[in-house]
Short mmCIF file of N, CA and C and ligand atoms in Angstrom, two decimals:
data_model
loop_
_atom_site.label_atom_id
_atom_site.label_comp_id
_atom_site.label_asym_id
_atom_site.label_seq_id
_atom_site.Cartn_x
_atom_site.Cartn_y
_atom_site.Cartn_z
N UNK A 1059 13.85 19.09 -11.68
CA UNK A 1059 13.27 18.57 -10.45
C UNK A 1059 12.37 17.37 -10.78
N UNK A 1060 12.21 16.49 -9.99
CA UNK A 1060 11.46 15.16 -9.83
C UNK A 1060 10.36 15.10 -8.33
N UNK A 1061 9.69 15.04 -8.47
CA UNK A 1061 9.09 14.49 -7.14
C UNK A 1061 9.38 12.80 -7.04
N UNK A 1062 9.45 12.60 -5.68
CA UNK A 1062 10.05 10.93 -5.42
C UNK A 1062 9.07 10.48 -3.90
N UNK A 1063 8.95 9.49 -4.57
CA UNK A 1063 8.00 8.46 -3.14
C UNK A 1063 9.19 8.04 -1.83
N UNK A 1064 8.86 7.88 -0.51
CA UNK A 1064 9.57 7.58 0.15
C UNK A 1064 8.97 6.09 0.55
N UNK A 1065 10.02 5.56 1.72
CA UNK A 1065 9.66 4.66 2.61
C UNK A 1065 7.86 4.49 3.10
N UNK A 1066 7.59 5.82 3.31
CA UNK A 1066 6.27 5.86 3.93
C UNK A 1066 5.01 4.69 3.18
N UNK A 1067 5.18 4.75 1.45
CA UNK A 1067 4.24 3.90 0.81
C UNK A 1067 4.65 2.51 0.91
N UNK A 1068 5.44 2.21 1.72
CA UNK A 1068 5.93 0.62 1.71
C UNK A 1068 4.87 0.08 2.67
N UNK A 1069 3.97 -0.68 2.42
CA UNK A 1069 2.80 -1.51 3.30
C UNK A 1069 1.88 -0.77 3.40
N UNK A 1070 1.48 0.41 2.59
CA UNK A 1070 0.23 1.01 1.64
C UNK A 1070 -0.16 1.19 0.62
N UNK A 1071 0.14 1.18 -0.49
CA UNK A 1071 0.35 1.45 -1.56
C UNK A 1071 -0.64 1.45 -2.25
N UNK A 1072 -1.45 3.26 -1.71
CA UNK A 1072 -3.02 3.41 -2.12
C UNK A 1072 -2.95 3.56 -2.92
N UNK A 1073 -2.28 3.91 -4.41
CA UNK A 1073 -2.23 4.04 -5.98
C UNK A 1073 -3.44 4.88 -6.63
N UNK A 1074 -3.73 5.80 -5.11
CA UNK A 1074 -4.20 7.47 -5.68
C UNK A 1074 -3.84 8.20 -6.44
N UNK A 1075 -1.79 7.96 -6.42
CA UNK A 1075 -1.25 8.94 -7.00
C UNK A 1075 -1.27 8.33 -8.83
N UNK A 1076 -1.21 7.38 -9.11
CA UNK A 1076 -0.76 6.70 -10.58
C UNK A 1076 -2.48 7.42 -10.98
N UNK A 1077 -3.57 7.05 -10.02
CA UNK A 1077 -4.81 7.41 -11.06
C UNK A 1077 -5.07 9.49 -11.73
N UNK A 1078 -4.12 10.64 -10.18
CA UNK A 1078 -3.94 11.38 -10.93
C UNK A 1078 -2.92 12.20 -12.07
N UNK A 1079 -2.38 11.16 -11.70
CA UNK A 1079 -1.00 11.67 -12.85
C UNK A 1079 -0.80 11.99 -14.26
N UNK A 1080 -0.79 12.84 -14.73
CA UNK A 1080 -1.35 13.65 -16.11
C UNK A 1080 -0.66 12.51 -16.91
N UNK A 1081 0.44 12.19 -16.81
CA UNK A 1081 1.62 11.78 -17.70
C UNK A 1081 2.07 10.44 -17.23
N UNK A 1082 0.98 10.00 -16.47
CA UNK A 1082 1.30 8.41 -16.37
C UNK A 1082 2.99 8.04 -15.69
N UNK A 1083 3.97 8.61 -14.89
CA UNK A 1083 5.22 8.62 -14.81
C UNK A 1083 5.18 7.95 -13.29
N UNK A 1084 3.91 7.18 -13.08
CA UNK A 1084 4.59 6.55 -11.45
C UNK A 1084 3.99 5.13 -11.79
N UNK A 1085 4.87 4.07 -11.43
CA UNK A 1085 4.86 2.87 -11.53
C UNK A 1085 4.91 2.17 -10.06
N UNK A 1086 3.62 1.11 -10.51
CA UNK A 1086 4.22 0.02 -9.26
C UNK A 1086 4.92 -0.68 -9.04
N UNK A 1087 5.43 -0.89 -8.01
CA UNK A 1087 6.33 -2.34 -8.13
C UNK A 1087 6.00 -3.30 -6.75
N UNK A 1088 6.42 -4.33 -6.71
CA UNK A 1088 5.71 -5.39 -5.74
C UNK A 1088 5.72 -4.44 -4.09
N UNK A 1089 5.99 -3.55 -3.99
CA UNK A 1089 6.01 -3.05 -2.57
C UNK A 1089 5.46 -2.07 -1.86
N UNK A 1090 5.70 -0.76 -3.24
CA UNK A 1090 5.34 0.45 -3.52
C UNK A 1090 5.37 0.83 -4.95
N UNK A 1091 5.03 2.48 -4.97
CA UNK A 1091 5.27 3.30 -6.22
C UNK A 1091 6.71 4.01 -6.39
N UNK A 1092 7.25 3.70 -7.37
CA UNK A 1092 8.11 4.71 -7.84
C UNK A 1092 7.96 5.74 -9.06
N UNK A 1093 8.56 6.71 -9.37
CA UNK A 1093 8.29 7.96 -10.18
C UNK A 1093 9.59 7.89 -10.72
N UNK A 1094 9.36 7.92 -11.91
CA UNK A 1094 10.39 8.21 -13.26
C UNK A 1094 11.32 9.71 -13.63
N UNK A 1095 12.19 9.86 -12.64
CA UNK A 1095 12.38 11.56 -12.84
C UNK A 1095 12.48 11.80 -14.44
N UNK A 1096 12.71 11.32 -15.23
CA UNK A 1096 13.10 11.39 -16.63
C UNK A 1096 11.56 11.71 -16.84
N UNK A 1097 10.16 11.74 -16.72
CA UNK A 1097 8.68 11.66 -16.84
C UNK A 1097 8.29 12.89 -16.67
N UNK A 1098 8.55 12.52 -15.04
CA UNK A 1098 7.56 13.45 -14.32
C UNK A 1098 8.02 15.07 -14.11
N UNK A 1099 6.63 15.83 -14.67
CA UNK A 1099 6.45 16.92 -15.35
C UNK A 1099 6.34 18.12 -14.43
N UNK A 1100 6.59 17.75 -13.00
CA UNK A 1100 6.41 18.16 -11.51
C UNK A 1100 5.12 18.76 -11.42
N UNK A 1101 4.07 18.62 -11.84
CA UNK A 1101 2.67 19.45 -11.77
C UNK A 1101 2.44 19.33 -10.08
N UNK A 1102 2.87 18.16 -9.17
CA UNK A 1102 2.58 18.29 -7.76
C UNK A 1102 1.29 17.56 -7.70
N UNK A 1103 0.64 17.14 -8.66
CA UNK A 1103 -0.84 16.73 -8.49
C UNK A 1103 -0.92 15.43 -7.23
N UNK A 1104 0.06 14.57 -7.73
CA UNK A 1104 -0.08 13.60 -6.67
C UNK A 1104 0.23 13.54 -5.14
N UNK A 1105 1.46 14.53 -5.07
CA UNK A 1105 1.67 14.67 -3.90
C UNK A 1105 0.41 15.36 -2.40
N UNK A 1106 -0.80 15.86 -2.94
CA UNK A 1106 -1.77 15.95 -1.88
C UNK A 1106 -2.76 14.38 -2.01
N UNK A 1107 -2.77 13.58 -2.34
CA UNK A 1107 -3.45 12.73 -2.86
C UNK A 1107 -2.99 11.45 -2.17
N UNK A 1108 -1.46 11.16 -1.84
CA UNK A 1108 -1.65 10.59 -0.80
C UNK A 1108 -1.85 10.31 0.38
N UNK A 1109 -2.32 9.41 1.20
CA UNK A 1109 -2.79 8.96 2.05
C UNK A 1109 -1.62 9.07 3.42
N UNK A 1110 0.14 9.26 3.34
CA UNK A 1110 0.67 8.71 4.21
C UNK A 1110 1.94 9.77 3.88
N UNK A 1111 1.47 10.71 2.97
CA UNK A 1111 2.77 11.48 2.98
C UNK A 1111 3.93 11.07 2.35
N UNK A 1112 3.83 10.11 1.24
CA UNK A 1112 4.99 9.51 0.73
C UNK A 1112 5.59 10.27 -0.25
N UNK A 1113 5.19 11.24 -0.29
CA UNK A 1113 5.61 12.10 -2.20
C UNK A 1113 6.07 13.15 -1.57
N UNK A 1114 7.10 13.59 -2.22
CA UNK A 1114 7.44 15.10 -1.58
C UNK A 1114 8.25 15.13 -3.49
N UNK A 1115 8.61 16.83 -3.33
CA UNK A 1115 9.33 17.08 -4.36
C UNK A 1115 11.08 16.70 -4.16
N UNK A 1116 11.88 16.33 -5.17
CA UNK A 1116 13.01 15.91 -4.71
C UNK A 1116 13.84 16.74 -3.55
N UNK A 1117 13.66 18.07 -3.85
CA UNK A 1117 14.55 18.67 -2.60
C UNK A 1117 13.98 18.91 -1.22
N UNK A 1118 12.49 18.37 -1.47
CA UNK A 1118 12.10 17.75 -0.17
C UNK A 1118 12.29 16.88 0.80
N UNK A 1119 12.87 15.77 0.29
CA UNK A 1119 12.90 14.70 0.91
C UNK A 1119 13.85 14.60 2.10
N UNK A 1120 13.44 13.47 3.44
CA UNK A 1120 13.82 14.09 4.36
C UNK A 1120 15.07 13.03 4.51
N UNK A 1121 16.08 13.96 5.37
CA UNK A 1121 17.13 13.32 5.10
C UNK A 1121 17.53 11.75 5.40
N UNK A 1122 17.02 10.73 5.95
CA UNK A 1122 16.88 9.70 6.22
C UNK A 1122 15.83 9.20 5.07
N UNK A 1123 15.58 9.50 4.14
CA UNK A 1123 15.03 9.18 2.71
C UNK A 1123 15.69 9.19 1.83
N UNK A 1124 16.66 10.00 1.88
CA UNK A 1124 17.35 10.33 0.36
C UNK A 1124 18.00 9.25 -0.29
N UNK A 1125 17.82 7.80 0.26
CA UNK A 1125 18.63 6.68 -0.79
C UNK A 1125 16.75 6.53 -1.63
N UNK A 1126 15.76 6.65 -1.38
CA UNK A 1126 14.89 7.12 -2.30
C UNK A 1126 15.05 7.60 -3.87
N UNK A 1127 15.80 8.47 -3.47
CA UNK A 1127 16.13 9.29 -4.78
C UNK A 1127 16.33 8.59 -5.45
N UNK A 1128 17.64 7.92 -5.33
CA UNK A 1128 17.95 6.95 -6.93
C UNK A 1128 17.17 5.50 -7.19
N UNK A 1129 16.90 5.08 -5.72
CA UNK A 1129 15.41 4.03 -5.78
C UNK A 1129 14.69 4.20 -6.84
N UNK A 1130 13.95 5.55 -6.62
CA UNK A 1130 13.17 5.96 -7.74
C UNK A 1130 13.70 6.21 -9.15
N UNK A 1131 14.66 6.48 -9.35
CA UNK A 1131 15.60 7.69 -10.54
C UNK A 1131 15.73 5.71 -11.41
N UNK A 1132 16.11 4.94 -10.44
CA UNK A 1132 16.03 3.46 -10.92
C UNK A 1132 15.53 2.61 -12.08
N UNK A 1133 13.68 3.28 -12.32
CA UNK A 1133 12.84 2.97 -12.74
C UNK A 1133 13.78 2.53 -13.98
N UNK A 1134 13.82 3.54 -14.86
CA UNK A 1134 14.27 3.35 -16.55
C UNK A 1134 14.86 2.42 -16.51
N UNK A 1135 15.79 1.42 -15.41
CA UNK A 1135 16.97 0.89 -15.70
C UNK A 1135 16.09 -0.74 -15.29
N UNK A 1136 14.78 -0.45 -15.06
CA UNK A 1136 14.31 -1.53 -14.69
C UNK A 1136 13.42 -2.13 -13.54
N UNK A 1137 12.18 -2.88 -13.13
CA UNK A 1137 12.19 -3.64 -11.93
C UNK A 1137 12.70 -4.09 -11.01
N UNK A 1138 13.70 -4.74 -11.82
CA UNK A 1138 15.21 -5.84 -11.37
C UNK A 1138 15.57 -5.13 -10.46
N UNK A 1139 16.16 -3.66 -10.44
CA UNK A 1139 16.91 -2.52 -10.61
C UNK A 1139 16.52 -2.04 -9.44
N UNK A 1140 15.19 -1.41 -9.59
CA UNK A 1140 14.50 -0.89 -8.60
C UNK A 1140 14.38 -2.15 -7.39
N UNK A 1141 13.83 -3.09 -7.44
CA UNK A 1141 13.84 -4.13 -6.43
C UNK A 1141 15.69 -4.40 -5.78
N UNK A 1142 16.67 -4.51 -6.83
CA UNK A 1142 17.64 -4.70 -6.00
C UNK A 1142 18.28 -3.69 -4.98
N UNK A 1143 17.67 -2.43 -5.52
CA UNK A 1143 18.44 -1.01 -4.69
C UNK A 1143 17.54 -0.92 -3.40
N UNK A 1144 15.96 -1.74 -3.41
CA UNK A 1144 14.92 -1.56 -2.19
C UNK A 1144 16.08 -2.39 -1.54
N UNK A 1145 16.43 -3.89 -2.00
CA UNK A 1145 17.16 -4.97 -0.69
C UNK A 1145 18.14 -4.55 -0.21
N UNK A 1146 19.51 -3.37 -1.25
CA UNK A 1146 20.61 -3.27 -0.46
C UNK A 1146 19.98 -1.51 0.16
N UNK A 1147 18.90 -1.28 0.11
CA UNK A 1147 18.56 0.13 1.27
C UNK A 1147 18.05 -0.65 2.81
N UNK A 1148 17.66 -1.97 2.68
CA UNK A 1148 17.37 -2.64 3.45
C UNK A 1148 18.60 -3.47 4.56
N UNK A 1149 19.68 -3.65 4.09
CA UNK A 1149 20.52 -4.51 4.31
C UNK A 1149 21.19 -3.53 5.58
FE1 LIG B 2275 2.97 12.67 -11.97
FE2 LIG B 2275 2.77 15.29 -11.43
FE3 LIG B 2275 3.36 13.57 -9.45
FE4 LIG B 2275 5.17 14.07 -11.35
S1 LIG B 2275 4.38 15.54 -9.83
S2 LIG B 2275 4.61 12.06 -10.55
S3 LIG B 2275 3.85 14.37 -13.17
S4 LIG B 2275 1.41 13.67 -10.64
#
């Protein structure tokens, strides 16, 4: 299991969750946070910590989120990566 950020942190991006994260596994990127499922250790710490409800655990996420998943799952493969999968979730 992974916990994954949704849509919700796009035009907030209070970065509550990166300061409690045991294991350092959520990254910014120019828009929002994403989480490294390969990292993150599911402790749940961050998910009360935000501000807007953006964190849920992966089999949380609600179904009009789930291109999230690999948004996030993205990270390892890059910025580039992660930014090109935000434009074609956008398109
Ligand atoms: Fe970090 Fe824990 Fe949140 Fe995973 S669940 S991103 S390890 S704070």
């Amino acid at each position: 299991m992974t916990y994954v950020v949704n849509e919700a942190c796009i035009g907030t991006k209070d970065l509550s969750c990166i300061d409690v994260c045991p294991v350092d596994c959520i990254y910014e990127i120019d828009e929002m946070v994403v989480i490294d499922p390969g990292e993150c250790i599911d402790c749940s710490l961050c998910e009360p910590v935000c501000p807007v409800d953006a964190i849920t655990p992966a089999e949380g996420v609600p179904a009009d989120q789930r291109d999230f998943i690999a948004i996030n799952a993205a990270w390892p493969d890059g910025r580039e990566e992660v930014n090109r999968l935000l434009a074609e979730w956008r398109a």
